[in-house]
Coordinates of C-alpha atoms in Angstrom, one line a residue:
M2 CA 0.0 -0.4 -0.4
N3 CA 2.9 2.3 0.3
D4 CA 4.9 4.2 -0.1
W5 CA 4.9 4.7 3.3
P6 CA 7.9 5.7 6.1
L7 CA 8.5 3.5 8.7
S8 CA 10.0 4.0 11.9
R9 CA 12.0 0.7 13.3
R10 CA 15.2 -0.8 13.8
V11 CA 17.3 -3.7 13.4
V12 CA 17.2 -4.6 17.2
V13 CA 13.9 -5.5 16.1
K14 CA 14.4 -7.6 12.9
A15 CA 16.4 -9.7 15.4
M16 CA 14.3 -9.8 18.0
L17 CA 10.9 -10.6 15.4
V18 CA 12.9 -13.6 13.9
A19 CA 13.9 -15.0 17.5
S20 CA 10.9 -14.5 18.6
A21 CA 9.4 -17.2 16.2
T22 CA 11.3 -20.0 17.0
P23 CA 9.0 -20.5 20.4
W24 CA 5.9 -21.1 17.5
V25 CA 7.2 -23.5 15.4
L26 CA 8.7 -25.8 18.9
N27 CA 5.3 -25.3 20.5
S28 CA 2.8 -25.8 17.6
R29 CA 0.7 -28.2 18.1
A30 CA -0.2 -26.6 21.0
V31 CA -0.4 -23.1 19.1
A32 CA -2.9 -24.5 16.3
A33 CA -5.3 -26.3 18.2
S34 CA -5.4 -22.9 20.4
S35 CA -6.5 -21.4 17.1
C36 CA -9.9 -23.8 16.9
D37 CA -10.4 -24.0 20.3
D38 CA -10.3 -20.2 21.0
Q39 CA -11.7 -19.0 17.7
I40 CA -9.1 -16.7 17.1
V41 CA -7.2 -15.8 13.9
R42 CA -3.4 -15.4 13.8
M43 CA -2.1 -13.5 11.3
G44 CA 1.0 -12.1 10.0
A45 CA 2.7 -9.9 7.5
I46 CA 6.3 -7.2 6.9
V47 CA 4.6 -4.7 8.5
A48 CA 6.2 -2.3 11.5
P49 CA 3.4 0.7 13.1
D50 CA 4.7 2.8 15.3
T51 CA 1.6 4.2 16.7
L52 CA -2.2 3.8 16.4
N53 CA -2.3 7.5 15.7
P54 CA -3.2 8.1 12.1
F55 CA -2.7 11.8 11.7
A56 CA 1.5 10.9 12.6
S57 CA 2.3 8.5 10.8
W58 CA 2.7 6.2 7.4
S59 CA 3.3 3.0 8.6
N60 CA -0.2 2.1 10.9
F61 CA -2.1 1.1 7.4
W62 CA -2.2 -2.2 9.1
P63 CA -3.6 -3.0 11.6
L64 CA -5.4 0.5 11.8
A65 CA -7.8 -0.3 8.5
Y66 CA -9.7 -2.9 10.1
T67 CA -10.7 -0.2 13.6
Y68 CA -11.3 2.5 11.6
D69 CA -13.1 3.6 8.3
W70 CA -12.5 6.0 5.2
L71 CA -15.6 7.7 3.8
V72 CA -16.0 5.9 1.4
G73 CA -12.1 3.6 0.5
V74 CA -10.8 1.7 -2.6
D75 CA -12.8 -1.1 -1.7
A76 CA -16.2 0.8 -2.1
Q77 CA -15.6 1.8 -4.7
R78 CA -14.9 -1.4 -6.1
H79 CA -17.2 -3.5 -4.3
D80 CA -21.2 -3.3 -3.5
D81 CA -20.4 -5.0 -0.2
R82 CA -17.4 -3.7 1.4
K83 CA -18.7 0.3 1.9
G84 CA -17.0 2.5 4.2
F85 CA -18.2 4.8 6.9
A86 CA -20.4 6.2 3.9
K87 CA -23.3 3.8 2.4
S88 CA -23.7 6.0 -0.6
W89 CA -23.1 8.9 -2.6
S90 CA -23.6 11.2 -5.1
V91 CA -22.3 14.2 -6.8
A92 CA -24.6 17.0 -8.2
D93 CA -25.0 18.2 -11.8
D94 CA -22.0 21.0 -10.7
N95 CA -19.9 18.8 -10.2
L96 CA -19.3 20.4 -6.7
T97 CA -21.5 19.5 -4.5
W98 CA -21.2 15.6 -2.8
T99 CA -23.6 14.1 -0.4
F100 CA -22.6 11.5 1.6
K101 CA -25.2 9.4 3.7
I102 CA -24.5 7.5 6.6
W103 CA -25.2 4.3 8.1
P104 CA -28.8 4.8 9.8
G105 CA -28.3 4.3 13.7
M106 CA -25.0 3.0 13.0
K107 CA -22.3 3.2 16.3
W108 CA -19.1 4.0 17.5
S109 CA -17.5 0.5 19.4
D110 CA -18.2 2.1 22.4
G111 CA -22.3 2.2 21.2
K112 CA -21.9 5.9 20.8
P113 CA -23.7 7.2 17.8
A114 CA -21.3 7.4 14.8
T115 CA -23.1 10.3 12.7
A116 CA -22.2 12.6 10.0
R117 CA -21.2 14.6 12.8
D118 CA -17.9 12.6 13.1
A119 CA -17.1 12.9 9.6
A120 CA -16.9 16.8 9.5
F121 CA -15.8 16.7 12.1
T122 CA -12.2 14.2 11.3
Y123 CA -12.6 16.5 7.9
N124 CA -12.2 20.1 9.5
Y125 CA -10.0 18.8 12.4
L126 CA -7.6 18.5 9.4
R127 CA -8.6 21.6 7.0
N128 CA -8.3 23.9 9.7
S129 CA -4.9 23.0 10.8
I130 CA -3.5 24.6 7.4
G131 CA -1.3 27.1 7.5
K132 CA -0.8 27.1 11.4
P133 CA 3.3 25.7 12.9
D134 CA 1.5 22.2 13.7
E135 CA 0.0 21.7 10.3
L136 CA -1.3 18.1 10.8
N137 CA 0.7 16.8 7.5
A138 CA 2.2 13.8 8.9
G139 CA 0.7 10.9 8.5
F140 CA -2.6 9.0 6.7
N141 CA -4.6 11.4 8.0
N142 CA -3.4 14.7 6.3
I143 CA -4.3 17.9 4.8
S144 CA -3.7 16.6 1.3
G145 CA -6.2 17.8 -1.1
L146 CA -7.8 19.7 1.6
D147 CA -7.2 23.3 -0.1
K148 CA -9.6 22.3 -2.7
I149 CA -12.5 22.0 -0.3
Q150 CA -14.9 25.2 0.7
S151 CA -17.3 23.7 2.8
I152 CA -17.9 20.3 4.8
T153 CA -21.2 20.2 6.5
A154 CA -23.5 17.1 8.3
L155 CA -26.3 18.2 7.5
D156 CA -27.8 16.0 9.5
D157 CA -26.6 12.4 11.4
E158 CA -27.2 10.8 8.0
T159 CA -25.9 13.0 5.8
L160 CA -22.7 15.3 5.4
Q161 CA -22.3 17.6 2.4
I162 CA -18.9 18.2 0.8
V163 CA -18.6 21.1 -1.3
T164 CA -15.2 22.3 -3.5
K165 CA -13.8 25.1 -5.2
V166 CA -13.7 23.4 -8.2
P167 CA -14.7 20.4 -9.9
T168 CA -12.5 16.6 -8.0
R169 CA -12.5 13.9 -6.7
L170 CA -10.4 14.4 -4.7
A171 CA -13.6 15.3 -1.9
F172 CA -14.6 10.9 -1.9
D173 CA -11.2 9.9 -3.1
N174 CA -8.8 10.2 -0.1
Y175 CA -7.6 7.9 2.5
T176 CA -8.3 9.7 6.2
M177 CA -9.6 7.3 8.6
I178 CA -13.0 9.1 10.2
V179 CA -12.6 8.6 14.0
P180 CA -14.8 9.9 16.8
E181 CA -15.3 13.5 17.1
H182 CA -15.5 12.5 21.5
I183 CA -12.1 11.3 21.9
W184 CA -10.3 13.5 19.7
K185 CA -12.1 16.8 19.6
D186 CA -10.0 18.1 22.6
V187 CA -6.6 16.3 21.0
S188 CA -4.1 19.5 20.0
Y189 CA -2.6 19.7 16.6
A190 CA 0.4 19.3 18.4
D191 CA -0.5 16.2 20.3
A192 CA -2.5 14.7 16.8
R193 CA 1.4 15.0 15.3
G194 CA 2.8 12.4 17.7
A195 CA 3.0 12.6 21.2
F196 CA -0.7 11.5 21.3
R197 CA -0.2 7.3 21.0
N198 CA -3.7 6.6 20.6
D199 CA -3.3 4.0 23.4
P200 CA -6.2 0.6 23.1
P201 CA -8.6 0.4 23.8
L202 CA -9.1 2.5 20.4
V203 CA -13.6 3.2 19.2
G204 CA -14.3 2.6 15.7
T205 CA -16.3 1.1 13.5
G206 CA -15.0 -1.4 11.5
P207 CA -15.2 -4.7 12.3
M208 CA -12.5 -5.4 14.6
I209 CA -11.0 -3.3 17.4
V210 CA -7.2 -2.7 18.3
S211 CA -6.9 -3.9 21.9
E212 CA -3.6 -4.0 22.2
F213 CA -0.6 -2.7 20.6
Q214 CA 3.4 -4.5 21.2
Q215 CA 5.1 -2.1 19.4
G216 CA 7.7 -4.4 16.9
Q217 CA 6.1 -7.3 18.2
F218 CA 2.0 -7.9 17.1
A219 CA -1.5 -5.6 17.3
R220 CA -4.2 -7.9 19.0
L221 CA -7.9 -7.2 18.3
I222 CA -11.5 -8.0 19.2
P223 CA -14.9 -8.1 17.4
N224 CA -16.8 -4.8 17.0
P225 CA -19.9 -5.7 18.5
H226 CA -21.8 -2.3 16.9
F227 CA -20.3 -3.2 13.9
R228 CA -23.2 -2.1 10.4
T229 CA -23.5 -5.9 10.0
G230 CA -22.6 -7.8 12.7
Q231 CA -20.4 -9.0 14.9
P232 CA -18.0 -11.2 13.8
K233 CA -18.2 -14.5 14.0
T234 CA -14.3 -14.8 15.4
A235 CA -12.9 -15.0 19.0
G236 CA -11.1 -11.3 17.5
M237 CA -7.6 -11.4 15.7
V238 CA -3.5 -11.7 16.6
F239 CA -1.7 -9.5 14.0
H240 CA 2.0 -10.3 13.9
F241 CA 4.8 -7.8 13.2
F242 CA 7.6 -9.0 10.9
T243 CA 10.1 -7.9 8.9
T244 CA 11.2 -10.7 6.9
A245 CA 9.0 -13.5 5.4
D246 CA 10.7 -16.1 7.3
P247 CA 9.3 -16.5 10.5
I248 CA 5.7 -16.1 8.4
A249 CA 6.2 -19.2 6.2
Q250 CA 7.5 -20.8 9.5
G251 CA 4.5 -19.7 11.0
L252 CA 1.6 -21.3 8.6
K253 CA 3.5 -24.7 8.0
S254 CA 3.5 -25.0 11.6
G255 CA 0.0 -23.9 12.3
A256 CA 0.9 -21.4 15.0
L257 CA -0.2 -18.8 11.6
D258 CA -3.7 -19.2 10.1
Y259 CA -3.0 -16.7 7.1
G260 CA 0.2 -14.8 6.1
I261 CA 0.8 -12.1 3.7
S262 CA 3.6 -10.8 2.2
L263 CA 5.5 -14.2 1.0
T264 CA 8.0 -15.0 -1.4
A265 CA 7.7 -16.8 -4.8
A266 CA 10.1 -19.8 -3.1
Q267 CA 7.9 -19.9 -0.3
W268 CA 4.5 -19.7 -1.5
A269 CA 5.6 -22.7 -4.2
D270 CA 6.8 -24.7 -0.7
L271 CA 3.2 -24.0 0.6
S272 CA 1.2 -25.2 -2.5
G273 CA 2.3 -28.6 -1.7
N274 CA 0.8 -28.6 1.8
P275 CA -2.3 -30.6 1.7
D276 CA -3.1 -28.4 5.0
I277 CA -2.8 -25.2 3.2
V278 CA -4.3 -22.7 0.4
V279 CA -2.2 -20.4 -1.0
G280 CA -3.8 -17.0 -3.2
E281 CA -2.1 -15.0 -5.5
A282 CA -3.2 -11.0 -7.0
R283 CA -2.2 -8.1 -8.6
V284 CA -2.3 -5.2 -6.0
E285 CA -1.4 -1.8 -6.9
Q286 CA 2.5 -2.0 -5.3
R287 CA 5.4 -1.3 -7.9
D288 CA 9.0 -2.3 -7.5
Y289 CA 11.0 0.7 -8.7
L290 CA 14.8 1.5 -8.9
A291 CA 15.2 5.6 -8.3
F292 CA 17.2 7.9 -8.7
N293 CA 18.9 10.5 -6.7
T294 CA 18.1 13.6 -9.0
A295 CA 18.8 16.1 -5.9
S296 CA 21.3 19.0 -6.4
G297 CA 22.9 20.3 -3.3
Q298 CA 21.3 19.1 0.1
G299 CA 20.6 15.7 0.7
A300 CA 22.6 15.0 -3.3
G301 CA 24.7 12.0 -4.5
S302 CA 27.7 11.0 -5.4
T303 CA 27.6 12.2 -8.9
K304 CA 26.0 14.8 -10.4
A305 CA 25.3 12.1 -13.4
L306 CA 22.3 11.3 -11.5
Q307 CA 20.2 14.7 -12.4
D308 CA 20.9 14.0 -16.2
S309 CA 18.2 12.4 -17.5
A310 CA 20.8 10.8 -20.6
F311 CA 22.4 9.6 -18.1
R312 CA 19.2 7.6 -16.6
D313 CA 17.6 7.0 -19.8
A314 CA 20.8 5.6 -20.9
I315 CA 20.7 3.6 -17.5
G316 CA 17.2 2.6 -18.0
Y317 CA 18.0 0.5 -21.1
A318 CA 20.1 -1.6 -18.8
I319 CA 17.6 -3.1 -16.9
D320 CA 15.7 -6.2 -17.9
Q321 CA 12.6 -6.1 -16.4
K322 CA 10.9 -9.3 -18.0
A323 CA 14.3 -11.3 -16.2
I324 CA 13.2 -9.5 -13.7
V325 CA 10.2 -11.5 -13.4
E326 CA 11.6 -14.6 -14.0
R327 CA 14.7 -14.9 -11.8
A328 CA 14.1 -12.7 -9.4
Y329 CA 10.0 -13.4 -8.8
R330 CA 9.3 -16.3 -10.0
G331 CA 6.8 -15.4 -12.5
H332 CA 4.9 -14.0 -9.8
A333 CA 4.6 -10.0 -11.2
D334 CA 4.2 -8.1 -13.8
P335 CA 6.9 -6.5 -15.7
G336 CA 7.6 -2.7 -15.2
V337 CA 6.9 -0.2 -17.5
G338 CA 5.9 3.4 -16.5
L339 CA 3.6 4.8 -13.5
V340 CA 0.7 2.5 -13.5
M341 CA 0.1 -0.5 -13.0
P342 CA -1.5 -3.3 -14.7
V343 CA -4.7 -3.7 -11.8
V344 CA -5.5 -0.1 -12.7
A345 CA -7.3 -1.0 -15.9
D346 CA -8.4 2.1 -16.4
F347 CA -5.7 4.1 -16.4
Y348 CA -2.8 1.7 -17.3
S349 CA -0.3 1.3 -20.2
D350 CA 2.6 -0.4 -21.9
L351 CA 3.5 3.1 -23.2
S352 CA 4.8 0.4 -26.9
D353 CA 5.5 3.2 -28.5
I354 CA 8.1 5.2 -26.4
R355 CA 9.2 1.5 -24.0
R356 CA 12.7 1.2 -23.6
H357 CA 14.1 -2.3 -24.8
F358 CA 17.2 -4.0 -22.9
D359 CA 20.7 -3.7 -24.5
L360 CA 23.4 -3.7 -23.1
A361 CA 24.9 -1.9 -26.5
E362 CA 22.4 0.1 -26.3
A363 CA 22.8 1.6 -22.8
A364 CA 26.8 1.9 -23.2
R365 CA 26.8 3.0 -26.8
R366 CA 23.7 6.6 -25.0
L367 CA 26.6 7.1 -22.2
D368 CA 29.1 7.4 -24.7
A369 CA 26.7 10.3 -26.2
A370 CA 26.1 11.5 -23.2
G371 CA 29.3 12.3 -22.4
Y372 CA 29.8 8.8 -19.6
R373 CA 33.1 7.6 -20.8
D374 CA 35.6 4.8 -20.4
K375 CA 38.9 7.9 -20.7
N376 CA 41.3 5.9 -18.9
G377 CA 40.2 2.0 -20.1
D378 CA 40.2 1.1 -17.0
G379 CA 36.4 -1.2 -17.1
V380 CA 34.9 2.2 -15.0
R381 CA 33.8 5.4 -16.7
E382 CA 34.1 9.1 -15.8
D383 CA 31.5 11.8 -14.9
K384 CA 32.1 15.2 -16.4
E385 CA 33.7 16.3 -13.6
G386 CA 36.4 12.9 -14.1
N387 CA 35.4 11.2 -11.2
S388 CA 35.4 7.2 -12.5
F389 CA 31.9 6.2 -11.2
Q390 CA 31.0 4.0 -7.8
L391 CA 27.3 5.1 -7.0
E392 CA 26.1 3.4 -4.0
L393 CA 22.5 1.6 -4.0
I394 CA 20.5 1.9 -0.8
T395 CA 17.9 -1.0 -0.9
G396 CA 15.0 -2.7 1.8
T397 CA 11.1 -3.7 2.4
S398 CA 9.1 -1.1 3.6
S399 CA 6.3 -1.8 6.3
G400 CA 3.5 -3.0 4.8
V401 CA 4.9 -3.4 1.7
L402 CA 5.7 -7.3 -0.5
E403 CA 9.2 -8.0 0.4
M404 CA 11.4 -6.7 -2.5
P405 CA 13.8 -10.0 -3.5
I406 CA 16.8 -9.4 -3.2
A407 CA 18.3 -10.9 -6.1
A408 CA 16.4 -8.6 -8.2
V409 CA 19.3 -6.1 -6.6
Q410 CA 22.1 -8.7 -7.9
L411 CA 20.7 -8.6 -11.1
I412 CA 20.9 -4.8 -11.5
A413 CA 24.2 -4.5 -9.9
G414 CA 25.5 -7.4 -12.2
W415 CA 23.9 -5.5 -15.1
L416 CA 25.3 -1.8 -14.8
G417 CA 28.9 -3.1 -13.6
R418 CA 28.7 -4.8 -16.9
I419 CA 28.3 -1.3 -18.5
G420 CA 31.3 0.4 -16.8
V421 CA 29.3 1.7 -13.5
P422 CA 29.8 -0.7 -11.0
V423 CA 27.2 -0.1 -7.6
S424 CA 28.3 -1.1 -3.7
V425 CA 25.1 -2.5 -2.3
T426 CA 23.7 -1.2 0.8
Q427 CA 20.5 -3.5 2.3
L428 CA 18.7 -1.8 4.9
D429 CA 15.6 -2.3 7.4
S430 CA 12.6 0.0 7.3
G431 CA 13.6 2.1 9.7
A432 CA 17.0 3.2 8.3
L433 CA 15.6 2.8 4.7
N434 CA 12.6 5.8 5.8
A435 CA 15.4 7.9 7.7
R436 CA 18.1 7.8 4.3
T437 CA 15.2 8.3 1.7
A438 CA 12.9 11.2 3.7
A439 CA 13.2 14.6 1.8
P440 CA 16.6 16.5 2.4
A441 CA 15.0 18.3 4.4
K442 CA 14.4 16.4 6.9
G443 CA 17.5 15.1 6.6
G444 CA 17.4 12.5 3.8
G445 CA 19.7 11.4 0.8
G446 CA 23.5 11.5 0.0
W447 CA 22.5 8.0 -1.4
D448 CA 23.1 7.2 -5.4
L449 CA 20.4 4.4 -6.4
L450 CA 17.5 3.0 -4.4
V451 CA 15.2 -0.1 -4.5
Q452 CA 12.4 -0.7 -3.5
G453 CA 8.8 -1.4 -3.8
G454 CA 5.5 1.2 -2.4
W455 CA 2.1 0.4 -2.1
R456 CA -0.3 3.0 -3.2
G457 CA -4.2 3.5 -4.1
P458 CA -5.7 3.1 -7.5
N459 CA -7.0 6.5 -7.9
A460 CA -5.4 8.9 -10.7
S461 CA -3.7 11.2 -7.8
D462 CA -2.1 8.2 -6.0
L463 CA -0.8 7.0 -9.6
L464 CA 1.2 10.4 -9.6
V465 CA 2.4 10.5 -5.8
L466 CA 5.7 9.0 -6.7
G467 CA 6.1 12.8 -9.1
K468 CA 5.6 15.0 -7.1
S469 CA 6.8 17.4 -5.9
T470 CA 8.4 16.7 -2.3
D471 CA 6.9 20.1 -0.7
S472 CA 3.7 18.5 -0.8
A473 CA 1.7 17.0 2.4
D474 CA 1.3 13.9 0.3
S475 CA 4.6 12.6 -1.7
S476 CA 6.5 10.0 -1.9
N477 CA 8.6 11.2 -4.4
T478 CA 11.7 9.5 -3.1
S479 CA 14.0 10.7 -6.4
Y480 CA 13.3 14.1 -5.4
W481 CA 13.1 15.0 -9.2
S482 CA 10.9 18.3 -9.7
N483 CA 9.2 18.8 -12.7
E484 CA 6.6 21.9 -13.9
K485 CA 5.1 20.4 -15.9
F486 CA 4.4 16.9 -13.9
D487 CA 3.3 19.0 -11.4
Q488 CA 0.7 20.9 -13.1
L489 CA -0.7 17.4 -15.0
V490 CA -0.9 16.6 -11.2
S491 CA -3.3 20.0 -10.3
E492 CA -5.4 19.0 -13.2
V493 CA -6.2 15.5 -12.3
E494 CA -6.9 17.1 -8.7
T495 CA -9.4 19.1 -10.5
T496 CA -10.9 17.4 -12.7
V497 CA -13.8 14.6 -12.2
G498 CA -14.3 13.5 -15.6
L499 CA -12.7 10.0 -16.7
K500 CA -11.7 10.3 -19.4
K501 CA -10.2 13.7 -19.6
T502 CA -8.2 12.1 -15.9
Q503 CA -7.0 9.1 -18.4
E504 CA -5.8 11.5 -21.0
L505 CA -3.7 13.6 -18.3
V506 CA -2.5 10.4 -16.2
D507 CA -1.1 9.4 -19.7
Q508 CA 1.1 12.1 -20.8
A509 CA 2.0 13.0 -16.6
A510 CA 2.7 9.1 -17.3
R511 CA 5.1 9.2 -20.2
L512 CA 6.9 12.9 -19.0
I513 CA 7.9 10.9 -16.6
Y514 CA 8.6 7.7 -18.1
A515 CA 11.3 10.0 -20.9
E516 CA 13.4 11.6 -17.7
A517 CA 13.3 8.7 -15.7
P518 CA 13.5 9.6 -12.4
Y519 CA 12.3 6.1 -11.4
I520 CA 13.1 2.7 -13.6
M521 CA 9.9 0.7 -13.1
L522 CA 11.7 -3.1 -12.1
A523 CA 8.2 -5.0 -11.3
Y524 CA 4.6 -4.9 -10.5
P525 CA 4.8 -7.7 -7.6
L526 CA 1.6 -10.7 -7.2
L527 CA 0.3 -10.5 -3.6
L528 CA 1.3 -14.1 -2.6
D529 CA -0.8 -14.9 0.5
A530 CA -1.8 -18.3 1.6
R531 CA -3.9 -19.5 5.0
R532 CA -4.6 -22.9 6.7
K533 CA -7.5 -24.5 6.0
D534 CA -8.2 -26.1 9.8
C535 CA -9.7 -23.5 11.7
F536 CA -11.6 -20.3 9.2
Q537 CA -13.7 -21.0 7.0
G538 CA -14.9 -17.9 4.3
W539 CA -11.6 -16.6 2.6
P540 CA -12.0 -15.3 -1.0
K541 CA -11.4 -17.2 -3.2
D542 CA -7.9 -16.3 -5.1
S543 CA -6.4 -13.9 -2.4
G544 CA -7.7 -12.8 1.6
T545 CA -6.9 -9.4 1.9
S546 CA -8.2 -5.7 0.7
Q547 CA -7.7 -2.2 0.9
G548 CA -9.8 -2.1 3.4
Y549 CA -10.9 -4.6 6.2
Y550 CA -12.3 -7.3 4.1
P551 CA -12.6 -10.1 4.7
F552 CA -12.4 -10.4 8.7
D553 CA -15.7 -9.1 8.5
R554 CA -16.9 -12.4 7.6
V555 CA -13.9 -15.4 8.0
R556 CA -15.8 -17.2 10.8
P557 CA -15.0 -20.8 12.7
V558 CA -14.7 -24.4 11.0

């Protein structure tokens, strides 16, 4: 889901891997308790650092099970996965949006959940704009709210949002609706960080976080007031990991009932287990190679990184098909542009401008751009006469699928063959977040980055990788800036019609492809697995979503 920041350290990785050992040793007891106590145990590569949605980008899980979005991705795709609003519509002026809230809905503490809570959440954010403690540090942020004229609860069941310009941001956003009676007295300064929102939380989702042990797990209990009925399980325990190894081990032993973030090798191994069902699905993750294009503060080791001709040439040295076959074992689509194949409304294979893998062509383009091996030592020099030695950093971020190190090894090998040697530094999620932060926040100083990011399918999210880093919601880890691209993003954010939005997204995708601050490597498939022995009601293909599904309907066997 993320290009989302994290805040864990290497010591957590060691601690979590070590903590998996007792699970394996006591697998029978754990597996029996899952069936007996009817508590779903799941694991994923996540590192939530707080339960405060205003203060972090790393806590999508577990908050997605407790808080609702007003609409959300799932509600747009599936009629049976609605969020805080049961229905929504826009007037002919394309400015006035009306959202009908579920009648009689309650928060998990039994208090009424109404349109007034939704209006409070958005206005709480909106009223922080321009203040010293502006809320721009987490999922609940001010992005897009400058385009809103008013947000009003007309009655308990009706929310009206009037925008200044036509925009889909009125409903196409990821703001988690919070209860006014909990948050009304929290200052903006505290909401940005000090207020940890300790459990038990109060939400409208099917599962409520009742315990949180950072770096270890979150315990969730069924919401007795969930709008479609209390879930049938006795709750969940969501275990946090930094690698997929303990997830696969836990599934085998029975310590886990469900796991995501599996590698291709683990998935293949588990597919032969008669007690386990494996699944795969296209998702919105894109794995990419980023160039540090910053100049001045945070710049990389050579100005060549700021040269689009250098970056374009490197693009010819990347074989996406080989990466899919050898690093992902076929469980991915080859990378092309910003848009993933799962987002059919906006996807294009860019066939008319698409690069092809050709090391000789890459070398020729480097020569033409002035990056030659002048002394014959096999290493090219930049325009300042310095030999290339690029640092490539990599790692797996919280909430995204694990980055296969084989992809990094392939890239390093290809670049070495064209005279651009690379050293690889593998980082845990916290260190990766720190180094890829905006230079103004202490990030930068690296040359190349290989990582994955998982965002939503709306047009604004698709373009966020190229959005200027001074915005409240930007995952532009290349630090690239382009006025024309930013203008296209602005137009997308003020367009409602699908056809016009498609045209704008295509223009932006072609622009950033040509400028090449990123080279898309692959769009990995989500590989997950579940055990058969304790629970039923799982979806056929893959058991996760961009929301609370399927834990509103999973039930004991």
